[in-house]
PDB file of C-alpha atoms in Angstrom:
ATOM      1  CA  UNK A  98       9.159  14.400  32.288  1.00  0.00           C
ATOM      2  CA  UNK A  99       9.265  12.091  29.230  1.00  0.00           C
ATOM      3  CA  UNK A 100       7.214  13.089  26.199  1.00  0.00           C
ATOM      4  CA  UNK A 101       3.850  11.283  26.477  1.00  0.00           C
ATOM      5  CA  UNK A 102       2.483  12.453  23.117  1.00  0.00           C
ATOM      6  CA  UNK A 103       1.677   9.624  20.658  1.00  0.00           C
ATOM      7  CA  UNK A 104       4.243   8.803  18.001  1.00  0.00           C
ATOM      8  CA  UNK A 105       3.498  10.351  14.631  1.00  0.00           C
ATOM      9  CA  UNK A 106       4.045   8.528  11.336  1.00  0.00           C
ATOM     10  CA  UNK A 107       4.487   9.862   7.835  1.00  0.00           C
ATOM     11  CA  UNK A 108       2.712   6.819   6.424  1.00  0.00           C
ATOM     12  CA  UNK A 109       0.577   3.886   7.548  1.00  0.00           C
ATOM     13  CA  UNK A 110       0.971   0.772   5.376  1.00  0.00           C
ATOM     14  CA  UNK A 111      -2.247  -1.218   5.018  1.00  0.00           C
ATOM     15  CA  UNK A 112      -1.772  -4.674   3.492  1.00  0.00           C
ATOM     16  CA  UNK A 113      -2.603  -8.365   3.657  1.00  0.00           C
ATOM     17  CA  UNK A 114       0.202 -10.209   5.407  1.00  0.00           C
ATOM     18  CA  UNK A 115       0.097 -12.842   2.652  1.00  0.00           C
ATOM     19  CA  UNK A 116       1.520 -10.129   0.352  1.00  0.00           C
ATOM     20  CA  UNK A 117       4.609  -9.882   2.539  1.00  0.00           C
ATOM     21  CA  UNK A 118       5.720 -13.499   2.903  1.00  0.00           C
ATOM     22  CA  UNK A 119       7.155 -14.815  -0.355  1.00  0.00           C
ATOM     23  CA  UNK A 120      10.864 -14.285  -0.973  1.00  0.00           C
ATOM     24  CA  UNK A 121      11.304 -11.525  -3.548  1.00  0.00           C
ATOM     25  CA  UNK A 122       7.718 -10.399  -3.023  1.00  0.00           C
ATOM     26  CA  UNK A 123       7.783  -8.987   0.493  1.00  0.00           C
ATOM     27  CA  UNK A 124       6.077  -5.851  -0.701  1.00  0.00           C
ATOM     28  CA  UNK A 125       5.317  -4.194   2.639  1.00  0.00           C
ATOM     29  CA  UNK A 126       8.873  -4.734   3.858  1.00  0.00           C
ATOM     30  CA  UNK A 127      10.273  -3.397   0.576  1.00  0.00           C
ATOM     31  CA  UNK A 128       8.076  -0.294   0.588  1.00  0.00           C
ATOM     32  CA  UNK A 129       8.695   0.331   4.295  1.00  0.00           C
ATOM     33  CA  UNK A 130      12.450   0.439   3.730  1.00  0.00           C
ATOM     34  CA  UNK A 131      12.163   2.466   0.521  1.00  0.00           C
ATOM     35  CA  UNK A 132      10.092   5.176   2.217  1.00  0.00           C
ATOM     36  CA  UNK A 133      12.112   5.439   5.407  1.00  0.00           C
ATOM     37  CA  UNK A 134      15.410   5.705   3.498  1.00  0.00           C
ATOM     38  CA  UNK A 135      14.098   8.079   0.806  1.00  0.00           C
ATOM     39  CA  UNK A 136      16.139  11.259   0.435  1.00  0.00           C
ATOM     40  CA  UNK A 137      13.684  14.147   0.273  1.00  0.00           C
ATOM     41  CA  UNK A 138      15.037  16.695  -2.251  1.00  0.00           C
ATOM     42  CA  UNK A 139      16.669  19.549  -0.339  1.00  0.00           C
ATOM     43  CA  UNK A 140      14.924  22.235  -2.353  1.00  0.00           C
ATOM     44  CA  UNK A 141      11.521  20.869  -1.238  1.00  0.00           C
ATOM     45  CA  UNK A 142      12.198  20.568   2.488  1.00  0.00           C
ATOM     46  CA  UNK A 143      10.101  23.079   4.428  1.00  0.00           C
ATOM     47  CA  UNK A 144       8.103  24.228   1.407  1.00  0.00           C
ATOM     48  CA  UNK A 145       4.329  23.988   1.624  1.00  0.00           C
ATOM     49  CA  UNK A 146       2.681  21.178  -0.316  1.00  0.00           C
ATOM     50  CA  UNK A 147      -0.750  21.376  -1.956  1.00  0.00           C
ATOM     51  CA  UNK A 148      -2.415  20.730   1.405  1.00  0.00           C
ATOM     52  CA  UNK A 149      -0.518  23.611   2.990  1.00  0.00           C
ATOM     53  CA  UNK A 150       1.750  21.346   5.059  1.00  0.00           C
ATOM     54  CA  UNK A 151       5.529  21.858   5.105  1.00  0.00           C
ATOM     55  CA  UNK A 152       7.503  19.164   3.299  1.00  0.00           C
ATOM     56  CA  UNK A 153       9.312  17.112   5.969  1.00  0.00           C
ATOM     57  CA  UNK A 154      13.021  16.458   6.210  1.00  0.00           C
ATOM     58  CA  UNK A 155      12.391  12.697   6.066  1.00  0.00           C
ATOM     59  CA  UNK A 156       9.558  10.193   5.619  1.00  0.00           C
ATOM     60  CA  UNK A 157      10.655   8.350   8.762  1.00  0.00           C
ATOM     61  CA  UNK A 158       8.900   6.751  10.585  1.00  0.00           C
ATOM     62  CA  UNK A 159       6.490   4.562   8.621  1.00  0.00           C
ATOM     63  CA  UNK A 160       3.962   2.363  10.438  1.00  0.00           C
ATOM     64  CA  UNK A 161       3.903  -1.321   9.479  1.00  0.00           C
ATOM     65  CA  UNK A 162       2.123  -3.500  11.997  1.00  0.00           C
ATOM     66  CA  UNK A 163       4.479  -6.484  11.685  1.00  0.00           C
ATOM     67  CA  UNK A 164       7.383  -4.202  12.590  1.00  0.00           C
ATOM     68  CA  UNK A 165       5.674  -2.043  15.227  1.00  0.00           C
ATOM     69  CA  UNK A 166       3.464  -4.416  17.225  1.00  0.00           C
ATOM     70  CA  UNK A 167       4.357  -7.508  19.283  1.00  0.00           C
ATOM     71  CA  UNK A 168       2.833 -10.772  18.081  1.00  0.00           C
ATOM     72  CA  UNK A 169       0.390 -10.953  21.000  1.00  0.00           C
ATOM     73  CA  UNK A 170      -0.775  -7.331  20.836  1.00  0.00           C
ATOM     74  CA  UNK A 171      -4.419  -6.372  21.057  1.00  0.00           C
ATOM     75  CA  UNK A 172      -4.641  -4.857  17.588  1.00  0.00           C
ATOM     76  CA  UNK A 173      -7.631  -2.546  17.718  1.00  0.00           C
ATOM     77  CA  UNK A 174      -6.327   0.226  19.988  1.00  0.00           C
ATOM     78  CA  UNK A 175      -2.730   0.442  18.636  1.00  0.00           C
ATOM     79  CA  UNK A 176      -3.932   0.281  15.027  1.00  0.00           C
ATOM     80  CA  UNK A 177      -6.484   3.053  15.507  1.00  0.00           C
ATOM     81  CA  UNK A 178      -3.933   5.200  17.337  1.00  0.00           C
ATOM     82  CA  UNK A 179      -1.459   4.737  14.467  1.00  0.00           C
ATOM     83  CA  UNK A 180      -4.130   5.631  11.902  1.00  0.00           C
ATOM     84  CA  UNK A 181      -5.045   8.767  13.852  1.00  0.00           C
ATOM     85  CA  UNK A 182      -1.390   9.811  13.952  1.00  0.00           C
ATOM     86  CA  UNK A 183      -0.408   9.001  10.360  1.00  0.00           C
ATOM     87  CA  UNK A 184      -0.289  11.674   7.650  1.00  0.00           C
ATOM     88  CA  UNK A 185      -0.866   9.272   4.755  1.00  0.00           C
ATOM     89  CA  UNK A 186      -2.342   5.811   4.184  1.00  0.00           C
ATOM     90  CA  UNK A 187      -0.847   3.583   1.497  1.00  0.00           C
ATOM     91  CA  UNK A 188      -2.858   0.482   0.614  1.00  0.00           C
ATOM     92  CA  UNK A 189      -1.041  -2.449  -1.004  1.00  0.00           C
ATOM     93  CA  UNK A 190      -3.658  -3.757  -3.407  1.00  0.00           C
ATOM     94  CA  UNK A 191      -4.204  -7.327  -4.571  1.00  0.00           C
ATOM     95  CA  UNK A 192      -7.071  -9.845  -4.724  1.00  0.00           C
ATOM     96  CA  UNK A 193      -5.842 -11.076  -1.341  1.00  0.00           C
ATOM     97  CA  UNK A 194      -6.102  -7.571   0.141  1.00  0.00           C
ATOM     98  CA  UNK A 195      -9.678  -7.325  -1.152  1.00  0.00           C
ATOM     99  CA  UNK A 196     -10.562 -10.341   1.018  1.00  0.00           C
ATOM    100  CA  UNK A 197      -9.083  -8.818   4.194  1.00  0.00           C
ATOM    101  CA  UNK A 198     -11.567  -7.242   6.603  1.00  0.00           C
ATOM    102  CA  UNK A 199      -8.635  -5.656   8.466  1.00  0.00           C
ATOM    103  CA  UNK A 200      -7.461  -3.800   5.343  1.00  0.00           C
ATOM    104  CA  UNK A 201     -11.048  -2.686   4.670  1.00  0.00           C
ATOM    105  CA  UNK A 202     -11.478  -1.486   8.272  1.00  0.00           C
ATOM    106  CA  UNK A 203      -8.227   0.500   8.132  1.00  0.00           C
ATOM    107  CA  UNK A 204      -9.329   2.287   4.945  1.00  0.00           C
ATOM    108  CA  UNK A 205     -12.776   3.041   6.370  1.00  0.00           C
ATOM    109  CA  UNK A 206     -11.329   4.364   9.612  1.00  0.00           C
ATOM    110  CA  UNK A 207      -8.848   6.603   7.785  1.00  0.00           C
ATOM    111  CA  UNK A 208     -11.620   8.069   5.626  1.00  0.00           C
ATOM    112  CA  UNK A 209     -13.869   8.591   8.646  1.00  0.00           C
ATOM    113  CA  UNK A 210     -11.017  10.450  10.346  1.00  0.00           C
ATOM    114  CA  UNK A 211     -11.353  13.055   7.598  1.00  0.00           C
ATOM    115  CA  UNK A 212      -8.286  11.997   5.630  1.00  0.00           C
ATOM    116  CA  UNK A 213      -9.851  10.508   2.499  1.00  0.00           C
ATOM    117  CA  UNK A 214      -7.661  12.789   0.360  1.00  0.00           C
ATOM    118  CA  UNK A 215      -4.505  11.305   1.894  1.00  0.00           C
ATOM    119  CA  UNK A 216      -4.925   7.731   0.652  1.00  0.00           C
ATOM    120  CA  UNK A 217      -2.717   6.194  -2.028  1.00  0.00           C
ATOM    121  CA  UNK A 218      -2.960   2.762  -3.646  1.00  0.00           C
ATOM    122  CA  UNK A 219      -0.105   0.534  -4.831  1.00  0.00           C
ATOM    123  CA  UNK A 220      -1.317  -2.184  -7.190  1.00  0.00           C
ATOM    124  CA  UNK A 221       0.645  -5.417  -6.750  1.00  0.00           C
ATOM    125  CA  UNK A 222      -1.491  -7.931  -8.588  1.00  0.00           C
ATOM    126  CA  UNK A 223      -4.950  -8.291 -10.095  1.00  0.00           C
ATOM    127  CA  UNK A 224      -7.024  -5.681 -11.914  1.00  0.00           C
ATOM    128  CA  UNK A 225      -8.724  -2.485 -10.701  1.00  0.00           C
ATOM    129  CA  UNK A 226     -12.491  -2.298 -11.219  1.00  0.00           C
ATOM    130  CA  UNK A 227     -12.561  -5.873 -12.463  1.00  0.00           C
ATOM    131  CA  UNK A 228     -16.361  -5.872 -12.319  1.00  0.00           C
ATOM    132  CA  UNK A 229     -16.545  -3.343 -15.137  1.00  0.00           C
ATOM    133  CA  UNK A 230     -18.879  -4.799 -17.815  1.00  0.00           C
ATOM    134  CA  UNK A 231     -16.335  -4.123 -20.557  1.00  0.00           C
ATOM    135  CA  UNK A 232     -13.633  -6.021 -18.689  1.00  0.00           C
ATOM    136  CA  UNK A 233     -15.961  -8.931 -17.964  1.00  0.00           C
ATOM    137  CA  UNK A 234     -16.955  -9.031 -21.645  1.00  0.00           C
ATOM    138  CA  UNK A 235     -13.252  -9.226 -22.505  1.00  0.00           C
ATOM    139  CA  UNK A 236     -12.960 -12.337 -20.333  1.00  0.00           C
ATOM    140  CA  UNK A 237     -11.611 -10.870 -17.072  1.00  0.00           C
ATOM    141  CA  UNK A 238     -12.669 -12.724 -13.927  1.00  0.00           C
ATOM    142  CA  UNK A 239     -14.260 -10.272 -11.425  1.00  0.00           C
ATOM    143  CA  UNK A 240     -12.392 -12.166  -8.688  1.00  0.00           C
ATOM    144  CA  UNK A 241      -9.219 -10.503 -10.000  1.00  0.00           C
ATOM    145  CA  UNK A 242     -10.330  -7.231  -8.351  1.00  0.00           C
ATOM    146  CA  UNK A 243      -7.366  -5.669  -6.535  1.00  0.00           C
ATOM    147  CA  UNK A 244      -8.925  -2.536  -4.990  1.00  0.00           C
ATOM    148  CA  UNK A 245     -10.623  -3.142  -1.619  1.00  0.00           C
ATOM    149  CA  UNK A 246     -14.233  -1.958  -1.612  1.00  0.00           C
ATOM    150  CA  UNK A 247     -13.655   1.067   0.705  1.00  0.00           C
ATOM    151  CA  UNK A 248     -11.094   2.313  -1.833  1.00  0.00           C
ATOM    152  CA  UNK A 249     -13.631   2.099  -4.664  1.00  0.00           C
ATOM    153  CA  UNK A 250     -16.468   3.643  -2.679  1.00  0.00           C
ATOM    154  CA  UNK A 251     -16.748   6.401  -0.113  1.00  0.00           C
ATOM    155  CA  UNK A 252     -16.618  10.147  -0.714  1.00  0.00           C
ATOM    156  CA  UNK A 253     -16.312  12.694   2.092  1.00  0.00           C
ATOM    157  CA  UNK A 254     -19.194  15.173   2.524  1.00  0.00           C
ATOM    158  CA  UNK A 255     -18.814  18.801   3.578  1.00  0.00           C
ATOM    159  CA  UNK A 256     -20.197  17.838   6.992  1.00  0.00           C
ATOM    160  CA  UNK A 257     -17.241  15.528   7.522  1.00  0.00           C
ATOM    161  CA  UNK A 258     -19.160  12.266   7.085  1.00  0.00           C
ATOM    162  CA  UNK A 259     -18.473   9.705   4.347  1.00  0.00           C
ATOM    163  CA  UNK A 260     -21.052   8.732   1.738  1.00  0.00           C
ATOM    164  CA  UNK A 261     -20.241   5.060   1.147  1.00  0.00           C
ATOM    165  CA  UNK A 262     -22.697   4.727  -1.756  1.00  0.00           C
ATOM    166  CA  UNK A 263     -20.661   6.975  -4.075  1.00  0.00           C
ATOM    167  CA  UNK A 264     -18.000   5.405  -6.256  1.00  0.00           C
ATOM    168  CA  UNK A 265     -14.548   6.970  -6.330  1.00  0.00           C
ATOM    169  CA  UNK A 266     -11.185   6.425  -8.019  1.00  0.00           C
ATOM    170  CA  UNK A 267      -8.102   6.282  -5.763  1.00  0.00           C
ATOM    171  CA  UNK A 268      -4.744   7.732  -6.724  1.00  0.00           C
ATOM    172  CA  UNK A 269      -2.746   4.623  -7.619  1.00  0.00           C
ATOM    173  CA  UNK A 270       0.753   3.547  -8.573  1.00  0.00           C
ATOM    174  CA  UNK A 271       1.299   0.297 -10.452  1.00  0.00           C
ATOM    175  CA  UNK A 272       4.133  -2.195  -9.925  1.00  0.00           C
ATOM    176  CA  UNK A 273       2.517  -4.970 -11.979  1.00  0.00           C
ATOM    177  CA  UNK A 274       4.801  -6.029 -14.869  1.00  0.00           C
ATOM    178  CA  UNK A 275       3.575  -4.255 -17.981  1.00  0.00           C
ATOM    179  CA  UNK A 276       0.383  -3.270 -16.189  1.00  0.00           C
ATOM    180  CA  UNK A 277      -0.874  -6.860 -16.500  1.00  0.00           C
ATOM    181  CA  UNK A 278      -2.728  -8.615 -13.649  1.00  0.00           C
ATOM    182  CA  UNK A 279       0.255 -10.824 -12.771  1.00  0.00           C
ATOM    183  CA  UNK A 280       2.471 -10.152  -9.758  1.00  0.00           C
ATOM    184  CA  UNK A 281       6.071  -9.068 -10.253  1.00  0.00           C
ATOM    185  CA  UNK A 282       9.074  -8.900  -7.918  1.00  0.00           C
ATOM    186  CA  UNK A 283      10.551  -6.263  -5.644  1.00  0.00           C
ATOM    187  CA  UNK A 284      13.848  -6.175  -7.583  1.00  0.00           C
ATOM    188  CA  UNK A 285      15.535  -7.445 -10.732  1.00  0.00           C
ATOM    189  CA  UNK A 286      17.731  -9.678  -8.561  1.00  0.00           C
ATOM    190  CA  UNK A 287      14.650 -11.281  -6.990  1.00  0.00           C
ATOM    191  CA  UNK A 288      13.190 -11.852 -10.454  1.00  0.00           C
ATOM    192  CA  UNK A 289      16.418 -13.441 -11.667  1.00  0.00           C
ATOM    193  CA  UNK A 290      16.498 -15.748  -8.641  1.00  0.00           C
ATOM    194  CA  UNK A 291      12.933 -16.870  -9.392  1.00  0.00           C
ATOM    195  CA  UNK A 292      13.821 -17.522 -13.028  1.00  0.00           C
ATOM    196  CA  UNK A 293      16.892 -19.514 -12.047  1.00  0.00           C
ATOM    197  CA  UNK A 294      14.834 -21.665  -9.692  1.00  0.00           C
ATOM    198  CA  UNK A 295      12.263 -22.327 -12.411  1.00  0.00           C
ATOM    199  CA  UNK A 296      15.025 -23.630 -14.735  1.00  0.00           C
ATOM    200  CA  UNK A 297      15.020 -23.793 -18.521  1.00  0.00           C
ATOM    201  CA  UNK A 298      16.659 -20.391 -19.130  1.00  0.00           C
ATOM    202  CA  UNK A 299      20.160 -19.702 -20.431  1.00  0.00           C
ATOM    203  CA  UNK A 300      22.324 -16.898 -19.026  1.00  0.00           C
ATOM    204  CA  UNK A 301      21.559 -14.741 -22.068  1.00  0.00           C
ATOM    205  CA  UNK A 302      17.820 -15.339 -21.676  1.00  0.00           C
ATOM    206  CA  UNK A 303      17.970 -14.434 -17.988  1.00  0.00           C
ATOM    207  CA  UNK A 304      19.679 -11.141 -18.779  1.00  0.00           C
ATOM    208  CA  UNK A 305      17.102 -10.331 -21.484  1.00  0.00           C
ATOM    209  CA  UNK A 306      14.166 -11.206 -19.245  1.00  0.00           C
ATOM    210  CA  UNK A 307      15.570  -9.048 -16.440  1.00  0.00           C
ATOM    211  CA  UNK A 308      15.664  -6.046 -18.787  1.00  0.00           C
ATOM    212  CA  UNK A 309      12.115  -6.714 -20.019  1.00  0.00           C
TER     213      UNK A 309
END
């Protein structure tokens, strides 16, 4: 008999599809490939992590809806099943992601499944906690917020429920150039291509800008 158990994923990528369209800025596609081809250090394989789980041999497979689901799929059931069977949720954060109810629903569902401590954020563009009074006083537009609301709020209780009124700070990595609100590129080559298309840069300037 074939195995009927649901497919398990190391990671579920939650993102706004608009953050995966522009050439050189297909962030979900880039991260998907980077994770699935990552070589887990041999000395870590099998050892227990801080959660008491053994470190896997590989991070394959990663769930990305554009790669896993047909265009005409009914999203709710497959998405929930993938969330239930994913070890980690990575949210690709940008002002566009903040506007997505699908991204928000995926974060809420993952937290309500009891996995709030297995959520990571990757900041692509914008500013975290842009509504902070100090940031507003410094001239930052609150619309630059890059962390979806369920990432900024929602702490798990001992009973297993989530208190959505409590503010929290997600574990986040930052791929914004220099930590500024602007969006960068997935590679130096993609950045160089964008600079070449914009014109007005010499070869020496392009090489310097790539390094910066």
